Amino acid sequence: MGEIVLHNYFRSSTSYRVRIALALKGIDYRYVAHNLRTGEHREETYLNVNPQGLMPALVWSDGTMIAQSLAILEFLDEVHPEPALLPSDPHGRARVRMISQMIGCDIHPVNNLRVLNELRKRYGADDAGIASWFRHWVNATFEPLEHMLATESATGRFCHGDDVTIADLCLVAQVTNNARFEVDMAPYPTISAINAACMDMPAFVDSAPARQPDAS
């Protein structure tokens, strides 16, 4: 069995999700950085690892490559069950997946770097236009998410109860990205409180973009 390798980029929110999970579970890995802004993820070296050329990609100790952060998180929870990142009951697991996918499927895909770059190239969007686009899609999901988290009894200190789940990893990574685009978090007090609770934990702090070796 070989080492575990995480191919990622410090500012990638999907990479941040996976780094948190690895830290929470105490899994050692080798950090391999690919600069998305200079196109290193499109070079042959990385495409030989992940033909899709997206971040992150986890190469497990047996050589298996797993891409897509939500798939990686569930894989880690299955092969290294403690601490669990999904509830034990079906309703709880469904709720955590729902919250995770609201962020991972409804916000992130339209706001990631390759989409923002296309807005510049195809439609001539400037920095102000890009930031407006980013904030629009965050707010479109954060408004209903805030309502859900604030009103549902299943919400606790974290998105689901008082234990960290995959939903919290997605939430924190998104809130971190929001700061770069000056998203107003005042309308989202519940989301902000959950984010603050997470950031009291070393795994979240140590995995943050600014703490990574390729941070710039």
C-alpha positions as semicolon CSV with decimal commas, in nm:
position;residue;x (nm);y (nm);z (nm)
1;M;0,000;0,000;0,000
2;G;0,130;0,344;-0,092
3;E;0,081;0,692;0,041
4;I;-0,237;0,895;0,019
5;V;-0,208;1,196;-0,212
6;L;-0,440;1,495;-0,240
7;H;-0,413;1,692;-0,562
8;N;-0,562;2,033;-0,489
9;Y;-0,535;2,410;-0,497
10;F;-0,530;2,619;-0,182
11;R;-0,815;2,851;-0,284
12;S;-1,043;2,581;-0,427
13;S;-1,347;2,549;-0,199
14;T;-1,396;2,188;-0,304
15;S;-1,037;2,115;-0,204
16;Y;-1,097;2,289;0,129
17;R;-1,389;2,055;0,201
18;V;-1,167;1,751;0,154
19;R;-0,877;1,892;0,355
20;I;-1,113;1,947;0,650
21;A;-1,240;1,589;0,632
22;L;-0,887;1,448;0,621
23;A;-0,791;1,662;0,920
24;L;-1,099;1,565;1,121
25;K;-1,029;1,198;1,061
26;G;-0,658;1,230;1,129
27;I;-0,559;1,092;0,789
28;D;-0,206;1,179;0,678
29;Y;-0,158;1,266;0,312
30;R;0,083;1,428;0,072
31;Y;-0,027;1,769;-0,049
32;V;0,024;1,824;-0,422
33;A;-0,065;2,171;-0,550
34;H;-0,180;2,262;-0,900
35;N;-0,230;2,631;-0,971
36;L;-0,572;2,677;-1,132
37;R;-0,497;3,035;-1,231
38;T;-0,195;2,942;-1,438
39;G;-0,358;2,634;-1,592
40;E;-0,148;2,367;-1,423
41;H;-0,460;2,152;-1,388
42;R;-0,475;2,124;-1,769
43;E;-0,121;1,997;-1,804
44;E;-0,059;1,635;-1,903
45;T;0,091;1,550;-1,564
46;Y;-0,234;1,620;-1,386
47;L;-0,464;1,495;-1,664
48;N;-0,292;1,161;-1,628
49;V;-0,422;1,159;-1,270
50;N;-0,768;1,305;-1,332
51;P;-0,871;1,324;-1,700
52;Q;-1,140;1,580;-1,612
53;G;-0,871;1,819;-1,492
54;L;-1,073;1,947;-1,197
55;M;-0,979;1,985;-0,831
56;P;-0,952;1,801;-0,606
57;A;-0,845;1,447;-0,680
58;L;-0,763;1,200;-0,406
59;V;-0,530;0,911;-0,481
60;W;-0,585;0,649;-0,214
61;S;-0,315;0,425;-0,076
62;D;-0,407;0,144;-0,318
63;G;-0,367;0,375;-0,618
64;T;-0,739;0,436;-0,671
65;M;-0,820;0,789;-0,789
66;I;-1,140;0,954;-0,666
67;A;-1,253;1,291;-0,800
68;Q;-1,553;1,510;-0,710
69;S;-1,538;1,637;-0,353
70;L;-1,876;1,504;-0,237
71;A;-1,783;1,157;-0,359
72;I;-1,447;1,185;-0,183
73;L;-1,613;1,290;0,144
74;E;-1,851;0,994;0,143
75;F;-1,566;0,759;0,052
76;L;-1,362;0,885;0,345
77;D;-1,657;0,835;0,576
78;E;-1,695;0,475;0,463
79;V;-1,329;0,373;0,484
80;H;-1,255;0,575;0,800
81;P;-1,586;0,590;0,990
82;E;-1,472;0,793;1,292
83;P;-1,563;1,065;1,342
84;A;-1,872;1,009;1,130
85;L;-1,956;1,287;0,887
86;L;-2,301;1,152;0,808
87;P;-2,579;1,081;1,061
88;S;-2,670;0,721;1,135
89;D;-3,040;0,754;1,040
90;P;-3,175;0,776;0,683
91;H;-3,363;1,102;0,739
92;G;-3,056;1,266;0,888
93;R;-2,831;1,147;0,607
94;A;-3,079;1,275;0,350
95;R;-3,095;1,617;0,519
96;V;-2,717;1,648;0,535
97;R;-2,686;1,548;0,171
98;M;-2,958;1,797;0,079
99;I;-2,778;2,086;0,247
100;S;-2,445;1,977;0,100
101;Q;-2,589;1,960;-0,249
102;M;-2,759;2,299;-0,217
103;I;-2,410;2,442;-0,184
104;G;-2,216;2,192;-0,390
105;C;-2,459;2,165;-0,682
106;D;-2,651;2,493;-0,686
107;I;-2,389;2,753;-0,587
108;H;-2,046;2,616;-0,664
109;P;-2,087;2,502;-1,027
110;V;-2,198;2,845;-1,152
111;N;-1,941;3,034;-0,943
112;N;-1,624;2,833;-0,989
113;L;-1,320;2,975;-1,163
114;R;-1,375;2,821;-1,505
115;V;-1,726;2,968;-1,527
116;L;-1,611;3,311;-1,409
117;N;-1,330;3,303;-1,666
118;E;-1,579;3,222;-1,941
119;L;-1,795;3,517;-1,836
120;R;-1,492;3,739;-1,892
121;K;-1,393;3,584;-2,224
122;R;-1,736;3,535;-2,384
123;Y;-1,928;3,831;-2,249
124;G;-1,664;4,081;-2,145
125;A;-1,760;4,082;-1,778
126;D;-1,538;4,303;-1,562
127;D;-1,447;4,253;-1,197
128;A;-1,763;4,427;-1,077
129;G;-1,980;4,216;-1,303
130;I;-1,810;3,895;-1,189
131;A;-1,860;3,987;-0,824
132;S;-2,226;4,071;-0,885
133;W;-2,278;3,735;-1,059
134;F;-2,110;3,551;-0,772
135;R;-2,319;3,725;-0,506
136;H;-2,641;3,666;-0,698
137;W;-2,601;3,289;-0,701
138;V;-2,485;3,273;-0,341
139;N;-2,788;3,469;-0,225
140;A;-3,024;3,261;-0,438
141;T;-2,937;2,958;-0,225
142;F;-2,832;3,114;0,104
143;E;-3,172;3,280;0,149
144;P;-3,366;2,950;0,158
145;L;-3,081;2,773;0,336
146;E;-3,082;3,032;0,614
147;H;-3,458;2,989;0,654
148;M;-3,425;2,611;0,674
149;L;-3,140;2,615;0,923
150;A;-3,308;2,879;1,139
151;T;-3,647;2,710;1,158
152;E;-3,584;2,334;1,150
153;S;-3,546;2,153;1,480
154;A;-3,275;1,928;1,334
155;T;-3,035;2,222;1,328
156;G;-2,809;2,241;1,631
157;R;-2,470;2,395;1,689
158;F;-2,392;2,276;1,339
159;C;-2,603;2,226;1,027
160;H;-2,742;1,900;1,161
161;G;-2,738;1,858;1,535
162;D;-2,428;1,911;1,745
163;D;-2,183;1,703;1,542
164;V;-1,996;1,816;1,235
165;T;-2,119;1,668;0,909
166;I;-2,039;1,698;0,542
167;A;-2,289;1,985;0,528
168;D;-2,069;2,194;0,758
169;L;-1,763;2,131;0,545
170;C;-1,949;2,260;0,240
171;L;-2,090;2,557;0,430
172;V;-1,756;2,673;0,570
173;A;-1,579;2,642;0,236
174;Q;-1,852;2,847;0,071
175;V;-1,851;3,118;0,339
176;T;-1,473;3,144;0,301
177;N;-1,514;3,197;-0,073
178;N;-1,789;3,452;-0,012
179;A;-1,547;3,682;0,167
180;R;-1,339;3,723;-0,148
181;F;-1,645;3,858;-0,330
182;E;-1,773;4,068;-0,040
183;V;-2,096;3,876;0,008
184;D;-2,299;4,048;0,281
185;M;-2,347;3,786;0,551
186;A;-2,570;4,004;0,772
187;P;-2,891;3,843;0,636
188;Y;-2,758;3,499;0,733
189;P;-2,710;3,492;1,111
190;T;-2,768;3,118;1,147
191;I;-2,524;3,033;0,872
192;S;-2,274;3,274;1,026
193;A;-2,313;3,118;1,370
194;I;-2,255;2,768;1,233
195;N;-1,951;2,890;1,043
196;A;-1,812;3,048;1,362
197;A;-1,867;2,725;1,557
198;C;-1,677;2,532;1,293
199;M;-1,392;2,781;1,289
200;D;-1,340;2,717;1,659
201;M;-1,210;2,373;1,558
202;P;-0,845;2,323;1,458
203;A;-0,932;2,101;1,160
204;F;-1,118;2,388;0,993
205;V;-0,857;2,649;1,080
206;D;-0,556;2,440;0,979
207;S;-0,720;2,341;0,650
208;A;-0,809;2,698;0,553
209;P;-0,676;2,836;0,224
210;A;-0,438;3,083;0,387
211;R;-0,268;2,803;0,581
212;Q;-0,174;2,594;0,277
213;P;0,177;2,567;0,134
214;D;0,075;2,709;-0,205
215;A;-0,114;3,006;-0,058
216;S;-0,032;3,330;-0,230
